mmCIF file of C-alpha atoms in Angstrom:
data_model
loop_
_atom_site.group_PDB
_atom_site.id
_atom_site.type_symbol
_atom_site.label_atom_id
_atom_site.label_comp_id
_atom_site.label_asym_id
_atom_site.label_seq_id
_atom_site.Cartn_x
_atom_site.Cartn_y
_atom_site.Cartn_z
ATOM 1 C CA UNK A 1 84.232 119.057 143.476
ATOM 2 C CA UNK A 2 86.786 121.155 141.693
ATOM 3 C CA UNK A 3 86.896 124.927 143.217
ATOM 4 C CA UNK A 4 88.970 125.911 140.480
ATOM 5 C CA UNK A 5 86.378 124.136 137.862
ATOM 6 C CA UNK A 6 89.393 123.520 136.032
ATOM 7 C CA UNK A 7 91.385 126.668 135.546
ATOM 8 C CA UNK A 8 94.158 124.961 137.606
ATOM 9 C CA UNK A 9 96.227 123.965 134.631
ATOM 10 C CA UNK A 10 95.601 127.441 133.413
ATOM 11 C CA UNK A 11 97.214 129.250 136.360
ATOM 12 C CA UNK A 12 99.913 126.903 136.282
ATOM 13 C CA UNK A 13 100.566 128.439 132.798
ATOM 14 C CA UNK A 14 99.986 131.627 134.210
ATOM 15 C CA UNK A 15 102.946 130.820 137.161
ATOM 16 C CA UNK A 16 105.389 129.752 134.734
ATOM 17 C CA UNK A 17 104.815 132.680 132.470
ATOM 18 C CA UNK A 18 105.331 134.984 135.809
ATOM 19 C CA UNK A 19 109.158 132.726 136.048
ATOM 20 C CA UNK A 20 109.531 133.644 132.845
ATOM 21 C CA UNK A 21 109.046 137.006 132.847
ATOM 22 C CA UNK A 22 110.977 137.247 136.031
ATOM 23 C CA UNK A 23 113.705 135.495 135.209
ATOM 24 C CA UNK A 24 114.229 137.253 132.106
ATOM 25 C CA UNK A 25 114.099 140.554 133.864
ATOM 26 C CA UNK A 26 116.267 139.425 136.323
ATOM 27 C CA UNK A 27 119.449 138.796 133.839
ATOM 28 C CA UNK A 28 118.357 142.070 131.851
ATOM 29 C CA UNK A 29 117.863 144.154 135.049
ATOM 30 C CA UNK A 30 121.200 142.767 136.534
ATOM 31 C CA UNK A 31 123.483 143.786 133.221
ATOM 32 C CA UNK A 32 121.900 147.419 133.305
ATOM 33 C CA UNK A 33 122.092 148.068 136.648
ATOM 34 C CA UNK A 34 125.866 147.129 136.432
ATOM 35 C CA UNK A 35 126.435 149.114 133.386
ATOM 36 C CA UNK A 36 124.823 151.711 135.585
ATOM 37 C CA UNK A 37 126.961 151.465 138.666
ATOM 38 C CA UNK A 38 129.906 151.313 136.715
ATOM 39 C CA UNK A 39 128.564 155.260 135.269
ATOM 40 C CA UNK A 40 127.300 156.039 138.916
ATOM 41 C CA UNK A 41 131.501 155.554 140.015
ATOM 42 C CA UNK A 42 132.913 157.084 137.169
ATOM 43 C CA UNK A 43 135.156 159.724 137.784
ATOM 44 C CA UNK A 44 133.792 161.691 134.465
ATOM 45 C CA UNK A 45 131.322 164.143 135.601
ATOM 46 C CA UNK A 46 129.062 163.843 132.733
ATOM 47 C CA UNK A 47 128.945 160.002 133.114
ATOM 48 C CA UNK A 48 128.393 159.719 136.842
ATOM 49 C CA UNK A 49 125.076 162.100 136.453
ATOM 50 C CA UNK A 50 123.541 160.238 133.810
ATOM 51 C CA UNK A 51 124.063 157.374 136.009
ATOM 52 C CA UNK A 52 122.967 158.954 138.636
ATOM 53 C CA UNK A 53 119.728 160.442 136.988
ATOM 54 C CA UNK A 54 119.020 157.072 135.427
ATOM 55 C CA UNK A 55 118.491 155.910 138.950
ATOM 56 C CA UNK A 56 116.842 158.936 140.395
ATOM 57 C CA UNK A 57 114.383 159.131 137.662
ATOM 58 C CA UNK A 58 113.317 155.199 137.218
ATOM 59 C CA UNK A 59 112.853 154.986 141.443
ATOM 60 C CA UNK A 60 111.168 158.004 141.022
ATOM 61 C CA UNK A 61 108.037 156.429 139.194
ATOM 62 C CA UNK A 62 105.600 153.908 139.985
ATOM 63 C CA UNK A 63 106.231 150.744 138.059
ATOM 64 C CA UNK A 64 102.598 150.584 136.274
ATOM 65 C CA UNK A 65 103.740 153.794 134.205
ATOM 66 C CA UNK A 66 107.368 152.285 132.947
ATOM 67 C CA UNK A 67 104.759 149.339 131.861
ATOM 68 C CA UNK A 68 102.816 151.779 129.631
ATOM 69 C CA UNK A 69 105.859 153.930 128.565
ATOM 70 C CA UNK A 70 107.687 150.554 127.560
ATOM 71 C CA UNK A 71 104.171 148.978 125.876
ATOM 72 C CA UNK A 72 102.643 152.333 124.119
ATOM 73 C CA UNK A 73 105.764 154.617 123.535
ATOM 74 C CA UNK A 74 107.321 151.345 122.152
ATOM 75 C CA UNK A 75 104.379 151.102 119.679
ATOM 76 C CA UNK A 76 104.780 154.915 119.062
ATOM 77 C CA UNK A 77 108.372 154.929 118.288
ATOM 78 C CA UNK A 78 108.045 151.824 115.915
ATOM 79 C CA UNK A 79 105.106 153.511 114.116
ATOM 80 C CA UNK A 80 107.155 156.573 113.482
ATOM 81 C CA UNK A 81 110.401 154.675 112.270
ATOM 82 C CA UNK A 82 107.887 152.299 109.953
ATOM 83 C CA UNK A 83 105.212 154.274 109.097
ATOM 84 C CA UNK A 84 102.755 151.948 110.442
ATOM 85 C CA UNK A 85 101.565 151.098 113.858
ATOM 86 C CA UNK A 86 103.124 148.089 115.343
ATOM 87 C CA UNK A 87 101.831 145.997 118.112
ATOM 88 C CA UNK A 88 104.725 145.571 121.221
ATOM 89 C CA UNK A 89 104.497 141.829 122.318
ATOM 90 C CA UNK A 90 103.138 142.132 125.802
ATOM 91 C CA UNK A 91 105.480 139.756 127.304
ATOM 92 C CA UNK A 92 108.554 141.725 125.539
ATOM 93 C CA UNK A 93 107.398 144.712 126.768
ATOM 94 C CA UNK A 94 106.695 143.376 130.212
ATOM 95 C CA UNK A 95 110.361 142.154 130.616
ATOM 96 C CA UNK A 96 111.342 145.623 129.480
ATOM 97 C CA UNK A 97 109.690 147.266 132.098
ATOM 98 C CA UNK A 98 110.373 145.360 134.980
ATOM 99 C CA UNK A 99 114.234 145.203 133.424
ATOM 100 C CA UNK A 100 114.472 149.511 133.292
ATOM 101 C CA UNK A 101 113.218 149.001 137.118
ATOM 102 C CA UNK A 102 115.370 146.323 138.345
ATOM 103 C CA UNK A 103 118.098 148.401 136.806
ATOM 104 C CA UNK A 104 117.876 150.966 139.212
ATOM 105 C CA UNK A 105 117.516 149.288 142.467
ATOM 106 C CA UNK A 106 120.376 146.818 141.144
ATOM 107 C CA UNK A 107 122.718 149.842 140.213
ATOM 108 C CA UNK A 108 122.115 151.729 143.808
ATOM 109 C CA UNK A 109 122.865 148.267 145.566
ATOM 110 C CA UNK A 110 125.791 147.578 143.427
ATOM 111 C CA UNK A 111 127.172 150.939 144.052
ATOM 112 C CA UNK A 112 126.708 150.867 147.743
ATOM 113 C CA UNK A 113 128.475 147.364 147.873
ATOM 114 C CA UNK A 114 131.178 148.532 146.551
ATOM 115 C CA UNK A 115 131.550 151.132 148.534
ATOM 116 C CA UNK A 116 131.504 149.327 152.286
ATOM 117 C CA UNK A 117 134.782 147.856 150.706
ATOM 118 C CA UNK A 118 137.560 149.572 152.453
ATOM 119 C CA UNK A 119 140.098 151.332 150.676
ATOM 120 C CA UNK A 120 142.475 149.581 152.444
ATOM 121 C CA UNK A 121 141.514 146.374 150.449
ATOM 122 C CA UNK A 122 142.220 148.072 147.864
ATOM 123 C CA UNK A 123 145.308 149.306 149.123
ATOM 124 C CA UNK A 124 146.482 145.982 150.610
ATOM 125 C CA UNK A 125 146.076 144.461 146.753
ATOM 126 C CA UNK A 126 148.327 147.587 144.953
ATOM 127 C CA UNK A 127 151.188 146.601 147.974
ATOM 128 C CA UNK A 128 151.053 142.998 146.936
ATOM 129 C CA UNK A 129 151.758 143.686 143.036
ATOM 130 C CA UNK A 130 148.319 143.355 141.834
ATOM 131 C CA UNK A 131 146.759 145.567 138.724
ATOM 132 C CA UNK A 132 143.710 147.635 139.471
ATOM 133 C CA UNK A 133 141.422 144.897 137.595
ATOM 134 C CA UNK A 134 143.289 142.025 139.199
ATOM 135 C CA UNK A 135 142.186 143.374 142.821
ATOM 136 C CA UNK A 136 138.650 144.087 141.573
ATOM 137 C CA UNK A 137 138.033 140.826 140.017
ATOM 138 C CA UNK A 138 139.932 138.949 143.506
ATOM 139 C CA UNK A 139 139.798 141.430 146.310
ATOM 140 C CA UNK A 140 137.195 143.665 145.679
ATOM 141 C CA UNK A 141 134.137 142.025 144.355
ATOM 142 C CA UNK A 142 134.063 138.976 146.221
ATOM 143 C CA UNK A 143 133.831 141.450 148.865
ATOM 144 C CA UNK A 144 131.416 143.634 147.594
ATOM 145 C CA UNK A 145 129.157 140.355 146.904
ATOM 146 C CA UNK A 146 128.458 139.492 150.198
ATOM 147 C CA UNK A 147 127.460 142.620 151.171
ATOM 148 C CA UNK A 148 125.029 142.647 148.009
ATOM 149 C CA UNK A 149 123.742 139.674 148.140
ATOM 150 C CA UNK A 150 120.726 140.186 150.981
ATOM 151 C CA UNK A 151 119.772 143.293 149.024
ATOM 152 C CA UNK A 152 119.948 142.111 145.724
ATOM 153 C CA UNK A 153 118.212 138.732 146.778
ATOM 154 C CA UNK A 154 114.869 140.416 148.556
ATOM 155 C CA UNK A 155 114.935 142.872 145.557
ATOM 156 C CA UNK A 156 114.547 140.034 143.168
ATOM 157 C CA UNK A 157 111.581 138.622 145.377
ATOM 158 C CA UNK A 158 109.667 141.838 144.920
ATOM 159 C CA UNK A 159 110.437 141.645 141.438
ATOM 160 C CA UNK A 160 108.750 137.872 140.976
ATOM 161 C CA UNK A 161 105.435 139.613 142.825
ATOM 162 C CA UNK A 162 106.097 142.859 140.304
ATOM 163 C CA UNK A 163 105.584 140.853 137.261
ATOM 164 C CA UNK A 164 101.999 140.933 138.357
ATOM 165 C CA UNK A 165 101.684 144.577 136.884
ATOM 166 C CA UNK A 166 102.104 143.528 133.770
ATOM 167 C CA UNK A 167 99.121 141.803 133.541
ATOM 168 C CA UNK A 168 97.622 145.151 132.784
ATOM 169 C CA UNK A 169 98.648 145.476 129.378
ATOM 170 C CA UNK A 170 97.609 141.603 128.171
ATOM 171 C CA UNK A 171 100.970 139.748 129.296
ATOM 172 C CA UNK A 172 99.329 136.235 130.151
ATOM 173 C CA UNK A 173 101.069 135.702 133.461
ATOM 174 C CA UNK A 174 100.330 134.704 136.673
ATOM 175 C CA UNK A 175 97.520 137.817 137.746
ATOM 176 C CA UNK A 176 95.761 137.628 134.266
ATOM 177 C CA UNK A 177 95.262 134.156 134.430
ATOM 178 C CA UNK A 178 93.464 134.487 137.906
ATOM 179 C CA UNK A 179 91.482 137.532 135.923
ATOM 180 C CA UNK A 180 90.229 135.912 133.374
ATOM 181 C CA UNK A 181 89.180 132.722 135.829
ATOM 182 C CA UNK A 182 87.715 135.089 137.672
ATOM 183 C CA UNK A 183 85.355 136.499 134.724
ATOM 184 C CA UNK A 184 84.586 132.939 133.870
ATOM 185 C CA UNK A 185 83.471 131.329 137.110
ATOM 186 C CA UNK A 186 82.453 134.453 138.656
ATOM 187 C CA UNK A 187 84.122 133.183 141.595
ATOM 188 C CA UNK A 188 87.313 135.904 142.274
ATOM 189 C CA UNK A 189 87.647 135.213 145.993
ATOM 190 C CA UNK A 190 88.583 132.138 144.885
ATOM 191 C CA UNK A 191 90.281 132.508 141.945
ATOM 192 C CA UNK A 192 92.407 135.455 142.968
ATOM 193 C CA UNK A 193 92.866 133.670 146.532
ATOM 194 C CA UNK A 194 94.304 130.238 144.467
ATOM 195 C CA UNK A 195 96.974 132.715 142.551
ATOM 196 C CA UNK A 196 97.909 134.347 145.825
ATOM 197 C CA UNK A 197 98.811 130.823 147.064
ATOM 198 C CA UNK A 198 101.096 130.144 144.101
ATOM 199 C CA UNK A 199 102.779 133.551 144.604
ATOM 200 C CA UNK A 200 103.023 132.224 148.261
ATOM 201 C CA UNK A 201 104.541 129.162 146.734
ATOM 202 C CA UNK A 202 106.804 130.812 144.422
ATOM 203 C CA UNK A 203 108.203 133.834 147.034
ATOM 204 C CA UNK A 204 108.940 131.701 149.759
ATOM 205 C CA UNK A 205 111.062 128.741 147.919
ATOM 206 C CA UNK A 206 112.775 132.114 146.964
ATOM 207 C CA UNK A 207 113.040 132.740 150.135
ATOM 208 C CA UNK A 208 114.404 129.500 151.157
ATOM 209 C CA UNK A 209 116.904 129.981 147.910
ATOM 210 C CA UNK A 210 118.389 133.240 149.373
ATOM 211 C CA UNK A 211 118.736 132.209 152.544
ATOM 212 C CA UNK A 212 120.731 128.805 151.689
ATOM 213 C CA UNK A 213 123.217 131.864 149.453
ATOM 214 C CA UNK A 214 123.533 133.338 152.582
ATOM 215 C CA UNK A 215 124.666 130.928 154.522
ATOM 216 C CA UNK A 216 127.127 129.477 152.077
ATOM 217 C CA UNK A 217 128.543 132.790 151.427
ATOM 218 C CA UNK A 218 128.923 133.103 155.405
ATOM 219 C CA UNK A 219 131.161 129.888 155.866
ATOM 220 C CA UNK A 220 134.636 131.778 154.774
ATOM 221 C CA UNK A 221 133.634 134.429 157.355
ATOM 222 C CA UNK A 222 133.144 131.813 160.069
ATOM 223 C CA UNK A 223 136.007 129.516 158.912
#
């Protein structure tokens, strides 16, 4: 008997959308939270608050509404530079959203990796002849990576479960899959309990992903 009366290949559609979406949001989320660091260090006042507000403002609000202010103010802004309304494409939209949040949380843990690098690294680099970009690019960011990389990693496996939110506005990932299963077979125990396995699935070979980083970016430390 098939408990999943054959919505299986369906939420497999679903799961790959959710990669998708994630991964897309990842490489979006990681650029702008850079950009943002790099305002968030700046040494011109003006720059380093709208960094700083960026963040403040973005981790200040609950995902769901940076969904709808992506998906409808998108459609309201287009409407008012066309004339017409315009439909956002839900999964365009989605990695929007989940991008403008990533941001944030990427920026902060940027920022505070760079930070636990001591000055004297720094320093050290200026003594041995090398430019300020020469000892960021060789000194101070490999540094600064280590120290990001458990942060950065378990911030990128809450964003694979975040994509979830955007199922809300039509995006046919992972959770609106299971939804619409779940309308069909009246059955949403089981329908919602089979997509909580594949987010199972998908968070914990993340897991086993960031873990393996870890330990290969341990070995010069224990060499």
């Amino acid at each position: 008997m098939n408990i999943l009366h054959g919505f299986g290949g369906q939420l497999l559609l679903g799961a790959l959308a959710t990669l998708q979406l994630a991964a897309a949001a990842l490489v979006l989320g990681t650029l702008l939270g850079a950009a943002v660091c790099g305002l968030q260090l700046s040494g011109h006042r003006v720059l380093r608050a709208a960094g700083d507000g960026y963040a403040a403002v973005v981790r200040g609000i609950p995902d769901l509404l940076i969904v709808f202010a992506v998906f409808f103010g998108g459609s309201l802004t287009l409407a008012a530079l066309t004339g017409r309304y315009v439909e956002i494409d839900t999964f365009l939209a989605g990695v929007a959203a989940l991008a403008l949040s990533f941001g944030a949380y990427a920026a902060e843990i940027a920022r505070g990796a760079l930070l636990s690098v001591p000055k004297t690294q720094r320093e050290a680099a200026g003594t041995l002849g090398l430019s300020r970009a020469q000892a960021l690019w060789t000194v101070v960011l490999p540094q600064a990576a280590r120290f990001a990389l458990a942060p950065f990693g378990n911030q990128s496996i809450v964003l694979l479960k975040q994509t979830s939110i955007v199922s809300i506005v039509g995006c046919d990932e992972l959770m609106r899959k299971a939804a619409e299963a779940s309308g069909a077979t009246r059955e949403p125990f089981t329908m919602y309990l089979a997509a909580a396995c594949i987010y199972l699935a998908l968070t914990g070979f993340a897991t086993l992903c960031l873990e393996w980083a870890e330990r290969r970016a341990a070995r010069p430390l224990a060499a």
